[in-house]
Coordinates of C-alpha atoms and ligand atoms in Angstrom, one line a residue:
M1 CA -78.3 -135.4 299.1
A2 CA -80.1 -132.1 297.5
S3 CA -83.7 -132.7 296.2
L4 CA -84.8 -131.1 292.5
A5 CA -87.6 -133.1 292.0
N6 CA -90.1 -131.6 289.5
K7 CA -87.6 -128.5 288.7
N8 CA -86.8 -127.7 285.2
I9 CA -83.1 -126.3 284.8
L10 CA -82.0 -124.7 281.8
L11 CA -78.0 -125.4 281.5
G12 CA -76.2 -123.2 279.4
V13 CA -72.7 -124.7 278.6
T14 CA -70.4 -122.2 277.2
G15 CA -66.8 -122.6 275.6
G16 CA -64.4 -123.5 278.6
I17 CA -62.1 -126.2 279.2
A18 CA -64.6 -127.0 282.2
A19 CA -67.2 -127.6 279.9
Y20 CA -66.2 -131.6 280.3
K21 CA -67.8 -131.1 283.9
A22 CA -70.8 -130.0 282.9
A23 CA -71.5 -133.4 281.9
E24 CA -71.3 -134.7 285.2
L25 CA -73.4 -131.7 286.5
V26 CA -76.2 -133.1 284.0
R27 CA -76.0 -136.7 285.6
L28 CA -75.8 -135.2 289.0
L29 CA -78.7 -132.7 288.2
R30 CA -80.8 -135.6 286.8
G31 CA -80.0 -137.6 289.6
A32 CA -81.6 -135.2 292.0
G33 CA -84.8 -135.4 290.3
A34 CA -84.1 -132.4 287.8
S35 CA -85.6 -131.9 284.2
V36 CA -82.4 -131.0 282.4
R37 CA -82.5 -129.1 278.9
V38 CA -78.8 -128.3 277.5
V39 CA -78.3 -125.1 275.7
M40 CA -74.6 -125.0 274.1
T41 CA -72.6 -122.0 272.6
R42 CA -70.9 -122.8 269.5
A43 CA -67.6 -122.3 271.4
A44 CA -68.8 -125.0 273.7
T45 CA -69.0 -127.6 270.9
A46 CA -65.3 -127.5 270.7
F47 CA -64.8 -129.0 273.9
V48 CA -67.6 -131.5 274.0
A49 CA -69.8 -133.1 271.3
P50 CA -73.5 -132.3 271.6
L51 CA -74.1 -136.3 271.9
T52 CA -73.0 -136.5 275.2
F53 CA -75.0 -133.9 276.7
Q54 CA -78.1 -135.4 274.6
A55 CA -77.3 -138.9 275.9
L56 CA -77.3 -137.7 279.7
S57 CA -80.1 -135.2 279.5
G58 CA -82.3 -137.6 277.5
Q59 CA -83.4 -134.5 275.9
P60 CA -82.1 -132.9 272.2
V61 CA -79.3 -130.3 272.8
H62 CA -80.4 -126.6 271.5
L63 CA -77.4 -125.0 269.8
E64 CA -78.9 -122.4 267.0
L65 CA -81.2 -119.7 267.7
L66 CA -81.7 -118.7 263.8
D67 CA -82.6 -122.5 262.7
P68 CA -86.2 -123.0 262.0
A69 CA -86.1 -126.5 262.8
E70 CA -85.2 -125.8 266.2
E71 CA -88.0 -122.7 266.5
S72 CA -90.6 -124.9 265.4
A73 CA -89.9 -127.5 268.1
M74 CA -88.9 -125.8 271.6
G75 CA -88.3 -122.2 270.3
H76 CA -86.4 -120.2 272.4
I77 CA -89.2 -118.2 274.3
S78 CA -91.0 -121.7 275.1
L79 CA -87.5 -122.9 276.3
A80 CA -87.2 -119.9 278.5
R81 CA -90.9 -120.2 280.0
W82 CA -90.0 -123.9 280.8
A83 CA -87.3 -123.2 283.0
D84 CA -87.4 -122.6 286.7
L85 CA -83.8 -121.6 286.9
V86 CA -81.3 -121.3 284.2
L87 CA -77.6 -122.0 284.9
V88 CA -74.9 -121.4 283.0
A89 CA -72.1 -123.5 284.0
P90 CA -69.3 -122.9 282.8
A91 CA -69.6 -119.6 282.2
T92 CA -66.5 -117.9 280.3
A93 CA -65.3 -114.8 280.5
D94 CA -66.6 -113.9 277.2
F95 CA -70.1 -115.4 278.1
I96 CA -70.0 -112.9 281.1
A97 CA -69.4 -110.1 279.0
K98 CA -72.3 -110.6 276.9
L99 CA -74.7 -110.9 279.4
R100 CA -73.5 -107.9 281.3
A101 CA -73.9 -106.2 277.7
G102 CA -77.5 -107.9 277.0
L103 CA -76.5 -109.5 273.8
A104 CA -78.6 -112.1 272.1
D105 CA -76.7 -113.0 269.0
D106 CA -77.0 -116.4 270.1
L107 CA -79.1 -118.9 271.4
L108 CA -78.2 -118.8 274.9
G109 CA -78.0 -114.7 275.0
A110 CA -81.5 -114.8 274.4
L111 CA -82.3 -117.0 276.4
C112 CA -81.0 -115.4 279.5
L113 CA -82.9 -112.0 278.1
A114 CA -86.0 -114.0 277.5
A115 CA -86.3 -115.9 280.9
T116 CA -87.7 -114.6 284.0
A117 CA -86.7 -117.7 285.9
P118 CA -83.4 -116.8 288.2
L119 CA -79.9 -117.3 286.4
A120 CA -76.8 -118.6 288.1
L121 CA -73.6 -118.5 286.7
A122 CA -70.8 -121.1 287.6
P123 CA -67.5 -119.1 286.2
A124 CA -64.8 -120.9 285.2
M125 CA -61.5 -119.0 283.9
N126 CA -57.8 -118.3 284.0
Q127 CA -57.1 -116.5 287.2
A128 CA -56.0 -113.5 285.6
M129 CA -59.1 -113.6 283.4
W130 CA -61.0 -113.5 286.5
N131 CA -59.0 -110.9 288.1
H132 CA -59.3 -108.5 285.1
A133 CA -60.9 -105.5 285.8
A134 CA -62.9 -105.9 282.7
T135 CA -64.4 -109.3 284.2
R136 CA -64.6 -107.7 288.0
E137 CA -66.8 -104.8 286.5
N138 CA -69.4 -107.0 284.6
L139 CA -69.9 -109.5 287.5
E140 CA -70.3 -106.5 289.6
V141 CA -73.2 -105.3 287.5
L142 CA -74.5 -108.7 287.0
E143 CA -75.0 -109.2 290.8
R144 CA -76.6 -105.9 291.0
R145 CA -79.1 -107.2 288.4
G146 CA -79.9 -110.2 290.7
V147 CA -77.6 -113.0 288.8
R148 CA -76.6 -115.4 291.3
L149 CA -73.1 -116.4 291.1
L150 CA -71.6 -120.0 292.4
G151 CA -68.0 -119.7 293.1
P152 CA -65.7 -119.9 291.5
A153 CA -63.0 -121.7 293.5
A154 CA -59.3 -121.4 293.9
G155 CA -56.7 -123.8 293.1
S156 CA -54.9 -125.3 290.2
Q157 CA -56.0 -124.5 286.8
A158 CA -56.0 -126.4 283.5
C159 CA -53.5 -123.6 282.3
G160 CA -51.1 -124.8 285.1
E161 CA -51.5 -121.4 287.2
T162 CA -52.8 -121.2 290.2
G163 CA -55.5 -118.9 291.6
P164 CA -59.1 -118.1 291.8
G165 CA -61.1 -119.4 288.5
R166 CA -61.8 -122.9 289.2
M167 CA -65.4 -124.0 288.3
L168 CA -67.0 -125.2 291.7
E169 CA -67.2 -129.1 291.7
P170 CA -70.5 -130.4 290.2
A171 CA -71.6 -131.6 293.2
Q172 CA -71.4 -128.0 294.8
I173 CA -73.1 -126.4 292.5
V174 CA -76.2 -128.9 292.6
E175 CA -76.1 -127.9 296.3
S176 CA -75.8 -124.6 295.4
V177 CA -79.0 -125.0 293.0
A178 CA -80.9 -126.5 295.6
G179 CA -80.6 -123.8 297.9
L180 CA -81.3 -121.4 295.3
L181 CA -84.5 -123.2 294.7
G182 CA -85.7 -123.1 298.1
D183 CA -85.0 -126.9 298.7
G184 CA -81.8 -126.9 300.8
P185 CA -81.6 -128.4 304.0
L186 CA -81.9 -124.7 305.5
A187 CA -84.5 -123.3 303.4
G188 CA -86.9 -121.1 305.3
L189 CA -84.7 -120.3 308.0
A190 CA -83.4 -117.1 308.9
I191 CA -79.5 -117.3 310.3
L192 CA -77.8 -114.6 312.2
I193 CA -74.0 -115.2 311.7
T194 CA -71.0 -112.7 313.0
A195 CA -67.8 -112.8 311.6
G196 CA -64.0 -111.2 312.0
P197 CA -62.7 -109.3 314.7
T198 CA -63.8 -106.3 316.5
R199 CA -61.5 -102.8 317.2
E200 CA -61.4 -101.2 320.4
A201 CA -60.3 -97.6 320.4
I202 CA -57.4 -96.4 322.0
D203 CA -57.6 -93.2 320.7
P204 CA -58.7 -91.8 317.4
V205 CA -56.2 -93.5 315.4
R206 CA -55.1 -96.6 317.6
Y207 CA -57.0 -99.9 318.6
I208 CA -56.7 -103.3 319.9
S209 CA -57.7 -105.7 317.9
N210 CA -57.3 -109.4 317.1
R211 CA -56.0 -112.0 314.3
S212 CA -59.3 -113.0 313.1
S213 CA -59.7 -112.7 309.5
G214 CA -63.2 -113.3 309.1
K215 CA -62.8 -116.0 306.2
M216 CA -64.7 -118.9 308.5
G217 CA -67.9 -116.5 309.3
Y218 CA -67.5 -115.4 305.4
A219 CA -67.8 -119.1 304.2
L220 CA -70.1 -120.0 306.9
A221 CA -72.6 -116.9 305.4
E222 CA -71.9 -118.1 301.7
A223 CA -72.7 -121.7 302.3
A224 CA -75.7 -120.7 304.6
S225 CA -77.1 -118.7 301.6
A226 CA -76.4 -121.8 299.1
L227 CA -78.1 -124.0 301.3
G228 CA -81.2 -121.8 301.2
A229 CA -81.2 -119.7 304.5
E230 CA -81.9 -116.3 304.3
V231 CA -78.6 -114.9 305.7
T232 CA -77.5 -111.8 308.1
L233 CA -74.3 -111.4 308.7
V234 CA -72.8 -108.9 311.1
S235 CA -69.1 -108.4 310.4
G236 CA -66.0 -106.9 312.1
P237 CA -63.5 -105.1 309.9
T238 CA -62.2 -107.2 307.2
A239 CA -60.6 -107.9 304.0
L240 CA -62.6 -110.1 302.7
P241 CA -65.1 -109.4 299.1
T242 CA -68.6 -108.9 299.8
P243 CA -70.7 -112.4 300.3
R244 CA -73.7 -113.2 298.9
V245 CA -75.7 -112.7 301.6
R246 CA -79.7 -111.0 302.4
E247 CA -78.2 -108.6 305.0
L248 CA -74.5 -107.4 305.8
V249 CA -73.8 -105.1 308.4
E250 CA -70.5 -103.8 309.1
V251 CA -69.6 -103.0 312.6
E252 CA -66.6 -102.0 314.3
S253 CA -66.7 -102.5 318.3
A254 CA -67.8 -105.3 320.3
D255 CA -70.3 -102.8 321.8
E256 CA -71.8 -102.0 318.3
M257 CA -71.5 -106.0 317.4
H258 CA -73.6 -106.4 320.6
R259 CA -76.1 -103.8 319.8
T260 CA -76.5 -104.8 316.3
V261 CA -77.1 -108.8 317.3
M262 CA -79.4 -108.2 320.0
A263 CA -81.6 -106.1 317.7
R264 CA -81.9 -108.7 315.2
A265 CA -81.4 -112.3 317.6
E266 CA -84.9 -112.8 318.5
L267 CA -85.8 -112.9 314.6
A268 CA -83.3 -115.5 313.7
D269 CA -84.0 -119.1 313.7
V270 CA -80.2 -120.0 314.2
Y271 CA -77.4 -117.9 315.5
I272 CA -73.7 -118.5 315.1
G273 CA -71.1 -116.7 316.6
A274 CA -67.9 -117.1 314.7
A275 CA -66.5 -113.4 315.3
A276 CA -63.6 -113.1 317.6
V277 CA -65.0 -110.2 319.8
A278 CA -62.4 -108.6 322.2
D279 CA -62.6 -110.1 325.8
Y280 CA -61.7 -106.6 327.5
V281 CA -61.9 -102.9 325.8
P282 CA -60.1 -100.0 326.9
N283 CA -62.2 -98.1 329.3
A284 CA -62.3 -94.9 327.6
S285 CA -61.3 -94.0 324.1
A286 CA -59.1 -90.6 324.0
A287 CA -60.5 -88.1 322.4
Q288 CA -57.1 -86.6 320.9
K289 CA -54.4 -88.8 319.6
L290 CA -52.2 -89.7 322.7
K291 CA -48.5 -88.3 323.0
K292 CA -45.6 -90.5 323.5
S293 CA -44.4 -88.1 326.4
A294 CA -44.6 -91.0 329.4
D295 CA -42.2 -93.6 330.0
E296 CA -45.0 -95.8 330.7
M297 CA -48.6 -96.0 329.6
I298 CA -51.0 -97.7 331.6
L299 CA -54.8 -98.8 329.9
I300 CA -57.5 -99.6 332.1
M301 CA -59.8 -102.2 330.4
R302 CA -63.4 -103.4 330.7
K303 CA -64.8 -106.7 330.1
T304 CA -67.2 -106.7 326.8
P305 CA -70.8 -108.1 327.4
D306 CA -70.9 -111.6 326.3
I307 CA -73.0 -111.2 323.2
L308 CA -73.2 -115.6 322.8
A309 CA -74.8 -115.8 326.7
A310 CA -76.7 -112.9 326.1
V311 CA -78.2 -114.6 322.9
A312 CA -78.5 -117.9 324.4
A313 CA -80.2 -116.4 327.5
L314 CA -83.1 -114.7 325.2
E315 CA -86.9 -115.8 325.7
K316 CA -87.4 -116.2 322.3
R317 CA -83.9 -117.7 321.7
P318 CA -82.7 -119.2 318.5
F319 CA -80.9 -122.2 317.8
T320 CA -77.4 -120.9 319.3
V321 CA -74.1 -121.6 318.0
G322 CA -70.6 -121.1 319.5
F323 CA -67.1 -121.2 318.4
A324 CA -64.2 -121.7 320.7
A325 CA -60.7 -121.0 319.5
E326 CA -58.0 -122.7 321.8
T327 CA -54.9 -123.1 321.8
D328 CA -54.7 -126.2 324.3
H329 CA -57.4 -128.7 326.1
L330 CA -59.6 -127.7 322.7
E331 CA -62.2 -130.5 323.9
D332 CA -62.5 -130.4 327.5
Y333 CA -62.7 -126.3 326.8
A334 CA -65.5 -126.9 324.1
R335 CA -67.7 -129.2 326.0
Q336 CA -67.3 -126.6 329.2
K337 CA -68.3 -123.5 327.1
L338 CA -71.4 -125.5 325.5
A339 CA -73.0 -126.1 329.4
A340 CA -71.8 -122.8 330.7
K341 CA -73.5 -120.7 328.2
A342 CA -76.4 -123.0 327.6
L343 CA -75.6 -123.0 323.8
D344 CA -77.1 -125.7 321.5
L345 CA -73.7 -126.8 319.5
V346 CA -70.0 -125.9 319.8
A347 CA -67.6 -125.7 316.9
A348 CA -64.1 -125.5 318.4
N349 CA -60.8 -125.1 316.5
R350 CA -57.0 -124.8 317.6
V351 CA -55.0 -121.8 316.9
G352 CA -51.8 -120.8 317.2
P353 CA -48.8 -120.2 314.7
G354 CA -50.1 -121.5 311.2
L355 CA -53.5 -122.8 312.6
G356 CA -56.8 -121.3 312.6
F357 CA -56.8 -117.4 312.2
D358 CA -56.4 -116.1 308.3
A359 CA -55.8 -120.0 307.6
D360 CA -57.1 -121.3 304.3
D361 CA -58.0 -124.6 306.0
N362 CA -59.1 -125.2 309.6
A363 CA -60.4 -128.5 311.2
L364 CA -63.4 -128.3 314.0
F365 CA -64.4 -130.3 316.9
V366 CA -68.2 -130.1 317.1
C367 CA -70.1 -131.0 320.3
W368 CA -73.7 -130.5 321.3
K369 CA -75.7 -132.0 324.2
G370 CA -75.7 -135.8 323.7
G371 CA -73.3 -135.8 320.9
E372 CA -69.7 -134.8 319.2
T373 CA -67.5 -135.4 316.0
H374 CA -64.5 -134.2 314.4
L375 CA -64.7 -132.7 311.0
P376 CA -61.0 -133.2 309.6
L377 CA -58.8 -130.5 307.8
A378 CA -60.5 -129.0 304.8
P379 CA -60.7 -125.7 303.0
K380 CA -62.7 -123.5 305.2
P381 CA -65.7 -123.4 302.4
I382 CA -66.0 -127.2 302.5
L383 CA -65.9 -127.4 306.5
A384 CA -68.4 -124.7 306.5
E385 CA -70.9 -126.4 304.5
Q386 CA -70.2 -129.7 306.5
L387 CA -70.8 -127.7 309.9
L388 CA -73.9 -126.3 308.7
R389 CA -75.3 -129.9 307.5
L390 CA -74.9 -130.7 311.1
I391 CA -76.4 -127.7 312.4
A392 CA -79.5 -128.0 309.9
E393 CA -79.4 -131.7 311.2
R394 CA -79.9 -130.8 315.1
Y395 CA -81.9 -127.5 314.3
H396 CA -84.4 -130.0 312.5
A397 CA -84.0 -132.6 315.4
Q398 CA -85.0 -129.9 318.3
N399 CA -87.7 -128.3 316.2
P400 CA -89.8 -131.0 314.6
A401 CA -92.9 -129.6 314.5
Q402 CA -91.9 -126.6 312.3
D403 CA -91.0 -129.2 309.4
S404 CA -93.4 -129.2 307.1
Ligands
FMN1 C1 -58.3 -124.3 275.1 C2 -59.3 -123.3 275.1 C3 -59.5 -123.1 276.8 C4 -60.3 -122.3 277.0 N1 -60.8 -122.0 278.6 C5 -61.4 -121.1 278.9 C6 -61.9 -120.9 280.1 O1 -61.9 -121.6 281.0 N2 -62.9 -120.2 280.6 C7 -63.2 -118.6 279.6 O2 -63.4 -117.5 279.9 N3 -62.7 -118.8 277.9 C8 -61.8 -119.9 277.6 N4 -61.1 -119.9 276.5 C9 -61.8 -118.8 275.5 C10 -63.1 -119.0 274.6 O3 -63.3 -120.3 274.6 C11 -63.3 -118.3 274.1 O4 -63.1 -116.2 274.5 C12 -64.8 -118.1 273.3 O5 -65.4 -117.1 272.7 C13 -66.0 -118.1 274.5 O6 -67.2 -118.5 273.8 P1 -68.3 -118.8 274.2 O7 -68.4 -117.6 275.5 O8 -69.6 -118.2 273.5 O9 -68.8 -120.0 274.7 C14 -60.7 -121.0 276.2 C15 -60.0 -121.4 274.8 C16 -59.4 -122.6 274.6 C17 -58.7 -122.5 272.9

């Protein structure tokens, strides 16, 4: 479980239906060792009574900005200074808009401006509100200012609709908070991840690619950041939103991915090759668009460099994790890959119609020298977190001297 010992967390609760989950969040944050003080917007008090938060946090709940009694107790500036992290969960569309505008006409708005501690939001709203151009733009601006977004998740909503906008579960928020405050199991580690397919040009308009969506690699990058790692993501072309990572390098071909990875691999503590890199690419790409004239077209292909094996063979090699996508003999191939490429860990998934590529759920068989396990079918973000915890465990077992 995440440790938040001696951390002061100022929890802002705003007026969304997910406010009831904030009560459990207070309990879990305190269970992880944090001191929690709760600030509620007026709308939030229509959903959950302040007394609930007072009882769970063991502290008075702060409600008003322009209240002489409040200011003489722990005023808004003292509260802002007290916090190691300001966490707003749930964060409504309305509060997000206020924050983007820099409004300070209530206690939580004023605190968010006055605090110098990091600010994290766990948005929760109806999927149409989440997808609205106003909300999208507000969040884009806030992220550029360094505000951290935790979630949201997608799924069934209180309003009966389905889509993005569900607040992350309280336990996931606690994990992310521990990562943000540098206490996650991957804190201090530099992790290099590849994701997505590669595109190999035949001519200026045509290419060979594969069905990888990049979802697993992106989920790993997000989860690794949430668990405290400094993540560099090298991504082939995908349709996915930009993930929260320290560095995103977008590449197209296997050769480009190879060069990009090799330039960074020795600086990484952990390398995770989740990209579906082409095994063979056209020998040469035509300079002009090929005409449909001959009855047959013969494409001469050459083998691409094996990025994973090259990383594993480095003198100063990171803890090297390979992905295997197989249609059959999954476990045997995974064990063979572990040995053949001298990897530290292999995560294998079955691919085929409706499985693996582009799916939102996945299951993994994971093996390493001296052990193996199955991670059962789950949404890719959850699976990614489970896999990273396993990687953290194996990494720390191999590098005990580097642990404090
Ligand atoms: C039953 C009900 C549920 C609501 N749930 C949400 C929600 O989940 N997310 C959201 O952004 N707004 C939601 N709203 C709208 C907010 O309560 C409203 O925008 C309010 O002004 C937010 O105030 P605050 O941001 O100052 O807390 C809901 C309103 C009602 C009546």
